[in-house]
Amino acid sequence: MPKQVDHQERRETIARALWRVVEQRGATHLTLRDVAQEAGISLGQLQHYFGSRAELLAFAMDLAGEQSSLRVGRALAGLGERPHPRAVLRAMLVELLPLHADARATSRMSAAYVLEALHDEGVHARARGSLLHGRAAVEQVVRQAIADGMIAADRDPVVETDLLLALTGFTTLLELNVVEPAAVLAAVDQYLDRLFAAGAGNPR
Amino acid sequence: MPKQVDHQERRETIARALWRVVEQRGATHLTLRDVAQEAGISLGQLQHYFGSRAELLAFAMDLAGEQSSLRVGRALAGLGERPHPRAVLRAMLVELLPLHADARATSRMSAAYVLEALHDEGVHARARGSLLHGRAAVEQVVRQAIADGMIAADRDPVVETDLLLALTGFTTLLELNVVEPAAVLAAVDQYLDRLFAAGAGNPR
């Protein structure tokens, strides 16, 4: 079905143009005209693929999520067959922070999405589902690390998962240039060192 | 100067109406008309006090910041003359999270402000200054607690300050109903317990 593939490819090209616009200017005042211009097509052509701003934003968010998962997967593949859970959590967490152009665009779209969710039930449900999905993935790694004695058995997996996700608050510190990327990575590393230092295999 | 007081009072009344609108609907699609309606005045009357949406938002942000500081101050005053630094940090951190109506409005305004900062240098400078100010206050408490042996001497005050501020990432988890308020407070308490458990006075 070459035609369908073309259609999907064109939609992805437009979504990537949207990422670039969001990375440069944020998603708040985003217009379809800006995205069409960045994609090098007319507004009419863009509207052939996406009927509304909301539809394009949803597609771009989904694609960004898939690409993030792929990047985490590639990072982990480089760590051998059974990567250490500390490395897995680090890769997941770092990918959520605006530390490179693609992650920055995803992070900015997500932030705009969360604000939009406050007055749109459909967006709220969609954003919540996506976050619950990511949360479950982190919790699974934490639970396994506790079961394997790499994180102390008295740590609560739910609390540890929530604290790890809460560290995405570094986003604002990065976006406002209050903390340098290197300092954020150093803080994340210290945090993970302490989490795993409490493991049975590494008694305090 | 009764007239000037009236003017300031009226501006505060309008700012509080804006908070309520933001708390209910978020700041992204905020209009001056909505705020005027909420304040029970005409759009023309509102424009007598605020020339633009940006001016009103900046005033409302400043007032929200002052009110937050007052709330933290009141919470600390209830803890005696020299409150424990753990209680001080907890009060500061909890006030930053959307756990009650006023803090929720402040949090939502801040989030919209950070997005606006991505494509407006003036807003970026203003938001950054405000965050640096809050950061310095947290760092001062952390440094004093280390000096007093309540947090272990080998903890880096800059890293600990950044990690505490990063926990404002709970905001998104709360706004999307992924984590309950009680679970957030429990996680914050566990985090602070561990930070202070490492103090010289409380050897591990």
mmCIF file of C-alpha atoms in Angstrom:
data_model
loop_
_atom_site.group_PDB
_atom_site.id
_atom_site.type_symbol
_atom_site.label_atom_id
_atom_site.label_comp_id
_atom_site.label_asym_id
_atom_site.label_seq_id
_atom_site.Cartn_x
_atom_site.Cartn_y
_atom_site.Cartn_z
ATOM 1 C CA MET A 1 0.000 0.000 0.000
ATOM 2 C CA PRO A 2 2.467 2.668 -1.142
ATOM 3 C CA LYS A 3 -0.140 5.403 -1.013
ATOM 4 C CA GLN A 4 -0.873 4.828 2.672
ATOM 5 C CA VAL A 5 2.838 4.779 3.492
ATOM 6 C CA ASP A 6 3.231 8.125 1.699
ATOM 7 C CA HIS A 7 0.332 9.502 3.706
ATOM 8 C CA GLN A 8 1.912 8.394 7.000
ATOM 9 C CA GLU A 9 5.333 9.696 5.913
ATOM 10 C CA ARG A 10 3.878 13.065 5.036
ATOM 11 C CA ARG A 11 2.091 13.231 8.378
ATOM 12 C CA GLU A 12 5.375 12.466 10.167
ATOM 13 C CA THR A 13 7.194 15.146 8.161
ATOM 14 C CA ILE A 14 4.575 17.674 9.233
ATOM 15 C CA ALA A 15 4.750 16.501 12.854
ATOM 16 C CA ARG A 16 8.532 16.958 12.838
ATOM 17 C CA ALA A 17 8.077 20.469 11.460
ATOM 18 C CA LEU A 18 5.729 21.107 14.374
ATOM 19 C CA TRP A 19 8.402 19.868 16.805
ATOM 20 C CA ARG A 20 10.897 22.344 15.396
ATOM 21 C CA VAL A 21 8.421 25.217 15.711
ATOM 22 C CA VAL A 22 7.569 24.178 19.291
ATOM 23 C CA GLU A 23 11.255 23.805 20.184
ATOM 24 C CA GLN A 24 11.947 27.312 18.890
ATOM 25 C CA ARG A 25 8.853 29.162 20.052
ATOM 26 C CA GLY A 26 6.817 26.978 22.413
ATOM 27 C CA ALA A 27 3.354 25.541 21.786
ATOM 28 C CA THR A 28 1.187 28.244 23.337
ATOM 29 C CA HIS A 29 0.808 30.496 20.317
ATOM 30 C CA LEU A 30 1.381 27.777 17.731
ATOM 31 C CA THR A 31 -0.477 28.211 14.433
ATOM 32 C CA LEU A 32 -0.990 25.736 11.591
ATOM 33 C CA ARG A 33 0.389 28.417 9.253
ATOM 34 C CA ASP A 34 3.734 28.414 11.120
ATOM 35 C CA VAL A 35 3.928 24.621 10.873
ATOM 36 C CA ALA A 36 3.053 24.581 7.158
ATOM 37 C CA GLN A 37 5.762 27.176 6.506
ATOM 38 C CA GLU A 38 8.334 25.162 8.483
ATOM 39 C CA ALA A 39 7.325 21.985 6.575
ATOM 40 C CA GLY A 40 7.644 23.853 3.267
ATOM 41 C CA ILE A 41 4.046 23.222 2.210
ATOM 42 C CA SER A 42 0.933 25.366 1.905
ATOM 43 C CA LEU A 43 -1.625 25.686 4.685
ATOM 44 C CA GLY A 44 -4.155 23.956 2.389
ATOM 45 C CA GLN A 45 -1.818 20.976 1.905
ATOM 46 C CA LEU A 46 -1.302 20.688 5.667
ATOM 47 C CA GLN A 47 -5.045 20.754 6.239
ATOM 48 C CA HIS A 48 -5.377 17.847 3.829
ATOM 49 C CA TYR A 49 -3.473 15.775 6.416
ATOM 50 C CA PHE A 50 -4.691 17.366 9.658
ATOM 51 C CA GLY A 51 -8.158 18.852 10.072
ATOM 52 C CA SER A 52 -7.366 20.866 13.187
ATOM 53 C CA ARG A 53 -4.604 22.169 15.447
ATOM 54 C CA ALA A 54 -5.729 19.705 18.144
ATOM 55 C CA GLU A 55 -5.510 16.747 15.749
ATOM 56 C CA LEU A 56 -2.003 17.702 14.624
ATOM 57 C CA LEU A 57 -0.862 18.293 18.208
ATOM 58 C CA ALA A 58 -2.212 14.883 19.314
ATOM 59 C CA PHE A 59 -0.441 13.138 16.411
ATOM 60 C CA ALA A 60 2.797 15.018 17.116
ATOM 61 C CA MET A 61 2.577 14.095 20.840
ATOM 62 C CA ASP A 62 2.032 10.410 20.032
ATOM 63 C CA LEU A 63 4.899 10.393 17.545
ATOM 64 C CA ALA A 64 7.132 12.175 20.078
ATOM 65 C CA GLY A 65 6.243 9.524 22.670
ATOM 66 C CA GLU A 66 7.131 6.719 20.255
ATOM 67 C CA GLN A 67 10.401 8.407 19.322
ATOM 68 C CA SER A 68 11.280 8.898 23.000
ATOM 69 C CA SER A 69 10.690 5.187 23.649
ATOM 70 C CA LEU A 70 12.887 4.325 20.678
ATOM 71 C CA ARG A 71 15.667 6.601 21.975
ATOM 72 C CA VAL A 72 15.481 5.022 25.440
ATOM 73 C CA GLY A 73 15.508 1.584 23.793
ATOM 74 C CA ARG A 74 18.590 2.463 21.717
ATOM 75 C CA ALA A 75 20.385 3.869 24.787
ATOM 76 C CA LEU A 76 19.645 0.640 26.689
ATOM 77 C CA ALA A 77 20.647 -1.612 23.791
ATOM 78 C CA GLY A 78 24.117 -0.090 24.039
ATOM 79 C CA LEU A 79 24.334 -1.288 27.646
ATOM 80 C CA GLY A 80 24.324 -5.022 26.918
ATOM 81 C CA GLU A 81 21.742 -7.769 27.289
ATOM 82 C CA ARG A 82 20.586 -7.149 30.859
ATOM 83 C CA PRO A 83 21.245 -3.470 31.585
ATOM 84 C CA HIS A 84 21.552 -2.429 35.239
ATOM 85 C CA PRO A 85 18.236 -1.004 36.535
ATOM 86 C CA ARG A 86 20.067 2.156 37.591
ATOM 87 C CA ALA A 87 21.056 2.723 33.946
ATOM 88 C CA VAL A 88 17.497 1.976 32.798
ATOM 89 C CA LEU A 89 15.983 4.512 35.209
ATOM 90 C CA ARG A 90 18.637 7.073 34.299
ATOM 91 C CA ALA A 91 17.927 6.684 30.565
ATOM 92 C CA MET A 92 14.156 7.003 31.134
ATOM 93 C CA LEU A 93 14.466 10.046 33.391
ATOM 94 C CA VAL A 94 17.038 11.887 31.277
ATOM 95 C CA GLU A 95 14.909 11.386 28.154
ATOM 96 C CA LEU A 96 12.020 13.211 29.889
ATOM 97 C CA LEU A 97 14.156 16.321 30.452
ATOM 98 C CA PRO A 98 14.734 19.083 27.860
ATOM 99 C CA LEU A 99 18.431 18.232 27.376
ATOM 100 C CA HIS A 100 18.489 17.882 23.569
ATOM 101 C CA ALA A 101 16.385 19.369 20.751
ATOM 102 C CA ASP A 102 13.911 16.468 20.325
ATOM 103 C CA ALA A 103 13.389 15.994 24.065
ATOM 104 C CA ARG A 104 13.008 19.768 24.420
ATOM 105 C CA ALA A 105 10.234 19.849 21.819
ATOM 106 C CA THR A 106 8.483 16.889 23.496
ATOM 107 C CA SER A 107 8.823 18.508 26.899
ATOM 108 C CA ARG A 108 7.417 21.827 25.636
ATOM 109 C CA MET A 109 4.500 20.101 23.894
ATOM 110 C CA SER A 110 3.758 18.143 27.077
ATOM 111 C CA ALA A 111 3.776 21.297 29.188
ATOM 112 C CA ALA A 112 1.327 22.994 26.819
ATOM 113 C CA TYR A 113 -0.765 19.807 26.801
ATOM 114 C CA VAL A 114 -0.996 19.721 30.609
ATOM 115 C CA LEU A 115 -2.205 23.345 30.652
ATOM 116 C CA GLU A 116 -4.736 22.545 27.932
ATOM 117 C CA ALA A 117 -5.859 19.512 29.979
ATOM 118 C CA LEU A 118 -7.050 21.867 32.747
ATOM 119 C CA HIS A 119 -10.008 22.974 30.659
ATOM 120 C CA ASP A 120 -10.449 20.082 28.202
ATOM 121 C CA GLU A 121 -11.520 16.670 29.477
ATOM 122 C CA GLY A 122 -10.447 14.838 26.333
ATOM 123 C CA VAL A 123 -6.905 16.234 26.519
ATOM 124 C CA HIS A 124 -6.850 15.519 30.270
ATOM 125 C CA ALA A 125 -7.740 11.853 29.708
ATOM 126 C CA ARG A 126 -5.190 11.501 26.910
ATOM 127 C CA ALA A 127 -2.351 13.173 28.840
ATOM 128 C CA ARG A 128 -3.219 11.213 31.987
ATOM 129 C CA GLY A 129 -3.207 7.906 30.083
ATOM 130 C CA SER A 130 0.202 8.658 28.624
ATOM 131 C CA LEU A 131 1.658 9.606 32.030
ATOM 132 C CA LEU A 132 0.163 6.509 33.702
ATOM 133 C CA HIS A 133 1.768 4.405 30.971
ATOM 134 C CA GLY A 134 5.193 5.933 31.614
ATOM 135 C CA ARG A 135 4.667 5.672 35.368
ATOM 136 C CA ALA A 136 3.941 1.935 35.099
ATOM 137 C CA ALA A 137 7.146 1.381 33.130
ATOM 138 C CA VAL A 138 9.244 3.136 35.804
ATOM 139 C CA GLU A 139 7.475 1.289 38.636
ATOM 140 C CA GLN A 140 8.181 -2.070 36.991
ATOM 141 C CA VAL A 141 11.931 -1.346 36.946
ATOM 142 C CA VAL A 142 11.852 -0.150 40.579
ATOM 143 C CA ARG A 143 9.939 -3.248 41.757
ATOM 144 C CA GLN A 144 12.323 -5.583 39.948
ATOM 145 C CA ALA A 145 15.353 -3.784 41.429
ATOM 146 C CA ILE A 146 13.883 -4.199 44.926
ATOM 147 C CA ALA A 147 13.125 -7.887 44.233
ATOM 148 C CA ASP A 148 16.722 -8.344 43.025
ATOM 149 C CA GLY A 149 18.100 -6.683 46.177
ATOM 150 C CA MET A 150 19.569 -3.738 44.263
ATOM 151 C CA ILE A 151 17.318 -1.244 46.042
ATOM 152 C CA ALA A 152 16.729 -1.795 49.784
ATOM 153 C CA ALA A 153 13.704 -3.963 50.566
ATOM 154 C CA ASP A 154 12.282 -1.348 52.956
ATOM 155 C CA ARG A 155 11.855 1.173 50.132
ATOM 156 C CA ASP A 156 8.245 1.568 48.982
ATOM 157 C CA PRO A 157 8.155 1.043 45.173
ATOM 158 C CA VAL A 158 5.212 3.440 44.746
ATOM 159 C CA VAL A 159 6.910 6.249 46.684
ATOM 160 C CA GLU A 160 10.223 5.691 44.864
ATOM 161 C CA THR A 161 8.471 5.742 41.483
ATOM 162 C CA ASP A 162 6.638 8.961 42.334
ATOM 163 C CA LEU A 163 9.852 10.625 43.559
ATOM 164 C CA LEU A 164 11.689 9.635 40.356
ATOM 165 C CA LEU A 165 8.896 11.075 38.199
ATOM 166 C CA ALA A 166 8.736 14.211 40.348
ATOM 167 C CA LEU A 167 12.354 14.916 39.367
ATOM 168 C CA THR A 168 11.005 15.985 35.956
ATOM 169 C CA GLY A 169 10.577 19.282 37.845
ATOM 170 C CA PHE A 170 14.143 19.929 36.618
ATOM 171 C CA THR A 171 12.415 20.908 33.358
ATOM 172 C CA THR A 172 11.482 24.377 34.635
ATOM 173 C CA LEU A 173 14.958 24.919 36.146
ATOM 174 C CA LEU A 174 16.506 24.059 32.766
ATOM 175 C CA GLU A 175 14.067 26.112 30.670
ATOM 176 C CA LEU A 176 14.680 29.225 32.778
ATOM 177 C CA ASN A 177 18.480 28.705 32.795
ATOM 178 C CA VAL A 178 18.507 28.470 36.570
ATOM 179 C CA VAL A 179 20.507 25.216 36.497
ATOM 180 C CA GLU A 180 22.982 24.019 33.858
ATOM 181 C CA PRO A 181 22.401 20.654 32.096
ATOM 182 C CA ALA A 182 25.615 19.255 33.649
ATOM 183 C CA ALA A 183 24.389 20.156 37.148
ATOM 184 C CA VAL A 184 21.057 18.433 36.466
ATOM 185 C CA LEU A 185 22.806 15.239 35.350
ATOM 186 C CA ALA A 186 25.076 15.382 38.422
ATOM 187 C CA ALA A 187 22.039 15.739 40.710
ATOM 188 C CA VAL A 188 20.201 12.867 38.965
ATOM 189 C CA ASP A 189 23.309 10.692 39.341
ATOM 190 C CA GLN A 190 23.648 11.479 43.050
ATOM 191 C CA TYR A 191 19.968 10.728 43.541
ATOM 192 C CA LEU A 192 20.243 7.352 41.775
ATOM 193 C CA ASP A 193 23.495 6.509 43.597
ATOM 194 C CA ARG A 194 21.701 6.938 46.925
ATOM 195 C CA LEU A 195 18.649 4.975 45.798
ATOM 196 C CA PHE A 196 20.830 2.020 44.770
ATOM 197 C CA ALA A 197 23.391 2.444 47.576
ATOM 198 C CA ALA A 198 20.608 1.401 49.948
ATOM 199 C CA GLY A 199 20.345 -1.999 48.241
ATOM 200 C CA ALA A 200 20.960 -5.269 50.093
ATOM 201 C CA GLY A 201 23.958 -5.912 47.858
ATOM 202 C CA ASN A 202 25.439 -2.575 48.883
ATOM 203 C CA PRO A 203 24.697 -2.156 52.587
ATOM 204 C CA ARG A 204 24.872 1.403 53.902
ATOM 205 C CA MET B 1 -3.347 58.850 50.480
ATOM 206 C CA PRO B 2 -6.755 57.157 50.459
ATOM 207 C CA LYS B 3 -7.098 57.364 46.701
ATOM 208 C CA GLN B 4 -3.875 55.451 46.076
ATOM 209 C CA VAL B 5 -4.900 52.788 48.600
ATOM 210 C CA ASP B 6 -8.209 52.394 46.796
ATOM 211 C CA HIS B 7 -6.354 52.017 43.524
ATOM 212 C CA GLN B 8 -4.078 49.301 44.979
ATOM 213 C CA GLU B 9 -7.070 47.567 46.600
ATOM 214 C CA ARG B 10 -8.973 47.551 43.347
ATOM 215 C CA ARG B 11 -5.957 46.123 41.530
ATOM 216 C CA GLU B 12 -5.684 43.347 44.121
ATOM 217 C CA THR B 13 -9.389 42.568 43.798
ATOM 218 C CA ILE B 14 -8.951 42.193 40.045
ATOM 219 C CA ALA B 15 -5.813 40.061 40.506
ATOM 220 C CA ARG B 16 -7.723 37.730 42.836
ATOM 221 C CA ALA B 17 -10.493 37.419 40.243
ATOM 222 C CA LEU B 18 -7.793 36.428 37.750
ATOM 223 C CA TRP B 19 -6.529 33.756 40.172
ATOM 224 C CA ARG B 20 -10.008 32.250 40.388
ATOM 225 C CA VAL B 21 -10.354 32.187 36.592
ATOM 226 C CA VAL B 22 -6.884 30.603 36.246
ATOM 227 C CA GLU B 23 -7.627 28.073 38.978
ATOM 228 C CA GLN B 24 -10.819 27.046 37.169
ATOM 229 C CA ARG B 25 -9.694 27.189 33.540
ATOM 230 C CA GLY B 26 -5.935 27.653 33.344
ATOM 231 C CA ALA B 27 -4.072 30.673 32.009
ATOM 232 C CA THR B 28 -3.574 29.648 28.383
ATOM 233 C CA HIS B 29 -6.799 31.008 26.946
ATOM 234 C CA LEU B 30 -7.329 33.678 29.575
ATOM 235 C CA THR B 31 -9.104 36.847 28.420
ATOM 236 C CA LEU B 32 -9.480 40.190 30.183
ATOM 237 C CA ARG B 33 -13.234 39.897 29.585
ATOM 238 C CA ASP B 34 -13.363 36.679 31.704
ATOM 239 C CA VAL B 35 -11.466 38.380 34.509
ATOM 240 C CA ALA B 36 -13.672 41.492 34.429
ATOM 241 C CA GLN B 37 -16.775 39.287 34.608
ATOM 242 C CA GLU B 38 -15.345 37.331 37.555
ATOM 243 C CA ALA B 39 -14.453 40.601 39.334
ATOM 244 C CA GLY B 40 -17.967 41.937 38.691
ATOM 245 C CA ILE B 41 -16.797 44.985 36.749
ATOM 246 C CA SER B 42 -16.888 46.045 33.110
ATOM 247 C CA LEU B 43 -14.021 45.416 30.712
ATOM 248 C CA GLY B 44 -13.565 49.195 30.472
ATOM 249 C CA GLN B 45 -13.217 49.509 34.252
ATOM 250 C CA LEU B 46 -10.635 46.713 34.299
ATOM 251 C CA GLN B 47 -8.663 48.410 31.537
ATOM 252 C CA HIS B 48 -8.542 51.541 33.678
ATOM 253 C CA TYR B 49 -6.381 49.546 36.121
ATOM 254 C CA PHE B 50 -4.483 47.297 33.701
ATOM 255 C CA GLY B 51 -3.551 48.326 30.190
ATOM 256 C CA SER B 52 -2.834 44.835 28.909
ATOM 257 C CA ARG B 53 -3.185 41.115 29.619
ATOM 258 C CA ALA B 54 0.592 40.944 30.191
ATOM 259 C CA GLU B 55 0.486 43.769 32.746
ATOM 260 C CA LEU B 56 -2.366 42.141 34.682
ATOM 261 C CA LEU B 57 -0.661 38.730 34.591
ATOM 262 C CA ALA B 58 2.627 40.189 35.871
ATOM 263 C CA PHE B 59 0.827 41.985 38.722
ATOM 264 C CA ALA B 60 -1.153 38.842 39.597
ATOM 265 C CA MET B 61 2.073 36.757 39.579
ATOM 266 C CA ASP B 62 3.844 39.228 41.884
ATOM 267 C CA LEU B 63 0.870 39.353 44.253
ATOM 268 C CA ALA B 64 0.661 35.543 44.215
ATOM 269 C CA GLY B 65 4.364 35.350 45.090
ATOM 270 C CA GLU B 66 3.893 37.770 48.010
ATOM 271 C CA GLN B 67 0.850 35.839 49.248
ATOM 272 C CA SER B 68 2.773 32.539 49.018
ATOM 273 C CA SER B 69 5.600 34.017 51.105
ATOM 274 C CA LEU B 70 3.050 35.234 53.658
ATOM 275 C CA ARG B 71 1.458 31.762 53.833
ATOM 276 C CA VAL B 72 4.864 30.123 54.341
ATOM 277 C CA GLY B 73 5.653 32.753 56.990
ATOM 278 C CA ARG B 74 2.371 32.083 58.831
ATOM 279 C CA ALA B 75 2.921 28.311 58.695
ATOM 280 C CA LEU B 76 6.428 28.778 60.150
ATOM 281 C CA ALA B 77 5.237 31.231 62.830
ATOM 282 C CA GLY B 78 3.043 28.421 64.172
ATOM 283 C CA LEU B 79 6.162 26.289 64.674
ATOM 284 C CA GLY B 80 7.791 28.426 67.369
ATOM 285 C CA GLU B 81 10.723 30.812 67.410
ATOM 286 C CA ARG B 82 13.380 28.695 65.698
ATOM 287 C CA PRO B 83 11.505 26.219 63.497
ATOM 288 C CA HIS B 84 13.338 23.029 62.486
ATOM 289 C CA PRO B 85 14.860 23.376 58.982
ATOM 290 C CA ARG B 86 13.010 20.225 57.923
ATOM 291 C CA ALA B 87 9.710 21.996 58.709
ATOM 292 C CA VAL B 88 10.870 25.134 56.898
ATOM 293 C CA LEU B 89 11.775 23.203 53.731
ATOM 294 C CA ARG B 90 8.531 21.226 53.910
ATOM 295 C CA ALA B 91 6.452 24.415 54.186
ATOM 296 C CA MET B 92 8.302 26.013 51.255
ATOM 297 C CA LEU B 93 8.005 22.940 49.041
ATOM 298 C CA VAL B 94 4.372 22.179 49.831
ATOM 299 C CA GLU B 95 3.394 25.792 49.107
ATOM 300 C CA LEU B 96 4.830 25.416 45.574
ATOM 301 C CA LEU B 97 2.534 22.460 44.805
ATOM 302 C CA PRO B 98 -1.110 22.780 43.626
ATOM 303 C CA LEU B 99 -2.560 21.382 46.885
ATOM 304 C CA HIS B 100 -5.047 24.173 47.684
ATOM 305 C CA ALA B 101 -6.961 26.699 45.573
ATOM 306 C CA ASP B 102 -4.538 29.653 45.913
ATOM 307 C CA ALA B 103 -1.422 27.532 45.362
ATOM 308 C CA ARG B 104 -3.138 25.857 42.400
ATOM 309 C CA ALA B 105 -3.810 29.225 40.763
ATOM 310 C CA THR B 106 -0.206 30.318 41.388
ATOM 311 C CA SER B 107 1.117 27.043 40.029
ATOM 312 C CA ARG B 108 -1.041 27.291 36.882
ATOM 313 C CA MET B 109 -0.028 30.892 36.292
ATOM 314 C CA SER B 110 3.637 29.944 36.724
ATOM 315 C CA ALA B 111 3.326 27.096 34.241
ATOM 316 C CA ALA B 112 1.765 29.404 31.643
ATOM 317 C CA TYR B 113 4.459 31.973 32.419
ATOM 318 C CA VAL B 114 7.273 29.477 31.810
ATOM 319 C CA LEU B 115 5.785 28.571 28.412
ATOM 320 C CA GLU B 116 5.439 32.256 27.558
ATOM 321 C CA ALA B 117 9.078 32.763 28.638
ATOM 322 C CA LEU B 118 10.202 30.477 25.776
ATOM 323 C CA HIS B 119 9.407 33.150 23.214
ATOM 324 C CA ASP B 120 9.495 36.373 25.252
ATOM 325 C CA GLU B 121 12.792 37.579 26.713
ATOM 326 C CA GLY B 122 11.133 39.955 29.180
ATOM 327 C CA VAL B 123 8.955 37.205 30.647
ATOM 328 C CA HIS B 124 11.973 34.855 30.702
ATOM 329 C CA ALA B 125 14.036 37.352 32.728
ATOM 330 C CA ARG B 126 11.164 38.007 35.126
ATOM 331 C CA ALA B 127 10.330 34.313 35.677
ATOM 332 C CA ARG B 128 14.025 33.447 36.044
ATOM 333 C CA GLY B 129 14.549 36.203 38.621
ATOM 334 C CA SER B 130 11.634 34.965 40.669
ATOM 335 C CA LEU B 131 12.858 31.344 40.559
ATOM 336 C CA LEU B 132 16.427 32.362 41.456
ATOM 337 C CA HIS B 133 15.022 34.277 44.429
ATOM 338 C CA GLY B 134 13.113 31.202 45.657
ATOM 339 C CA ARG B 135 16.134 28.993 44.985
ATOM 340 C CA ALA B 136 18.376 31.217 47.121
ATOM 341 C CA ALA B 137 15.912 31.018 50.032
ATOM 342 C CA VAL B 138 15.892 27.196 49.888
ATOM 343 C CA GLU B 139 19.685 27.019 49.564
ATOM 344 C CA GLN B 140 20.140 29.216 52.640
ATOM 345 C CA VAL B 141 18.073 26.812 54.764
ATOM 346 C CA VAL B 142 19.972 23.790 53.372
ATOM 347 C CA ARG B 143 23.393 25.407 54.045
ATOM 348 C CA GLN B 144 22.408 26.325 57.605
ATOM 349 C CA ALA B 145 21.117 22.789 58.269
ATOM 350 C CA ILE B 146 24.436 21.360 57.042
ATOM 351 C CA ALA B 147 26.378 23.876 59.182
ATOM 352 C CA ASP B 148 24.248 22.876 62.197
ATOM 353 C CA GLY B 149 24.907 19.165 61.566
ATOM 354 C CA MET B 150 21.255 18.387 60.808
ATOM 355 C CA ILE B 151 22.061 17.348 57.234
ATOM 356 C CA ALA B 152 25.245 15.300 56.703
ATOM 357 C CA ALA B 153 28.344 17.389 56.013
ATOM 358 C CA ASP B 154 29.139 15.394 52.868
ATOM 359 C CA ARG B 155 25.921 16.533 51.172
ATOM 360 C CA ASP B 156 26.449 19.219 48.519
ATOM 361 C CA PRO B 157 24.130 22.152 49.342
ATOM 362 C CA VAL B 158 23.732 23.079 45.671
ATOM 363 C CA VAL B 159 22.765 19.541 44.622
ATOM 364 C CA GLU B 160 20.358 19.173 47.580
ATOM 365 C CA THR B 161 18.736 22.533 46.780
ATOM 366 C CA ASP B 162 18.291 21.572 43.121
ATOM 367 C CA LEU B 163 16.807 18.177 44.040
ATOM 368 C CA LEU B 164 14.341 19.799 46.447
ATOM 369 C CA LEU B 165 13.227 22.286 43.768
ATOM 370 C CA ALA B 166 13.010 19.508 41.187
ATOM 371 C CA LEU B 167 10.356 17.827 43.352
ATOM 372 C CA THR B 168 7.950 20.526 42.106
ATOM 373 C CA GLY B 169 7.576 18.016 39.257
ATOM 374 C CA PHE B 170 4.798 16.580 41.462
ATOM 375 C CA THR B 171 2.723 19.422 39.993
ATOM 376 C CA THR B 172 2.060 17.546 36.748
ATOM 377 C CA LEU B 173 1.300 14.295 38.588
ATOM 378 C CA LEU B 174 -1.248 16.153 40.736
ATOM 379 C CA GLU B 175 -2.824 18.121 37.871
ATOM 380 C CA LEU B 176 -3.372 14.954 35.834
ATOM 381 C CA ASN B 177 -4.721 13.009 38.855
ATOM 382 C CA VAL B 178 -1.951 10.449 38.522
ATOM 383 C CA VAL B 179 -1.029 10.759 42.225
ATOM 384 C CA GLU B 180 -3.278 11.751 45.140
ATOM 385 C CA PRO B 181 -2.351 14.753 47.333
ATOM 386 C CA ALA B 182 -1.867 12.460 50.367
ATOM 387 C CA ALA B 183 0.614 10.307 48.408
ATOM 388 C CA VAL B 184 2.568 13.419 47.370
ATOM 389 C CA LEU B 185 2.833 14.596 50.982
ATOM 390 C CA ALA B 186 3.919 11.103 52.061
ATOM 391 C CA ALA B 187 6.633 11.060 49.372
ATOM 392 C CA VAL B 188 7.842 14.554 50.325
ATOM 393 C CA ASP B 189 7.999 13.480 53.995
ATOM 394 C CA GLN B 190 9.995 10.349 53.168
ATOM 395 C CA TYR B 191 12.354 12.411 51.041
ATOM 396 C CA LEU B 192 12.923 14.959 53.853
ATOM 397 C CA ASP B 193 13.276 12.196 56.479
ATOM 398 C CA ARG B 194 16.123 10.699 54.455
ATOM 399 C CA LEU B 195 17.782 14.066 53.848
ATOM 400 C CA PHE B 196 17.809 14.837 57.591
ATOM 401 C CA ALA B 197 18.420 11.236 58.706
ATOM 402 C CA ALA B 198 21.868 11.608 57.149
ATOM 403 C CA GLY B 199 22.745 14.432 59.590
ATOM 404 C CA ALA B 200 25.623 14.174 62.047
ATOM 405 C CA GLY B 201 23.138 14.337 64.914
ATOM 406 C CA ASN B 202 21.312 11.336 63.471
ATOM 407 C CA PRO B 203 24.001 8.943 62.187
ATOM 408 C CA ARG B 204 22.836 6.409 59.596
#
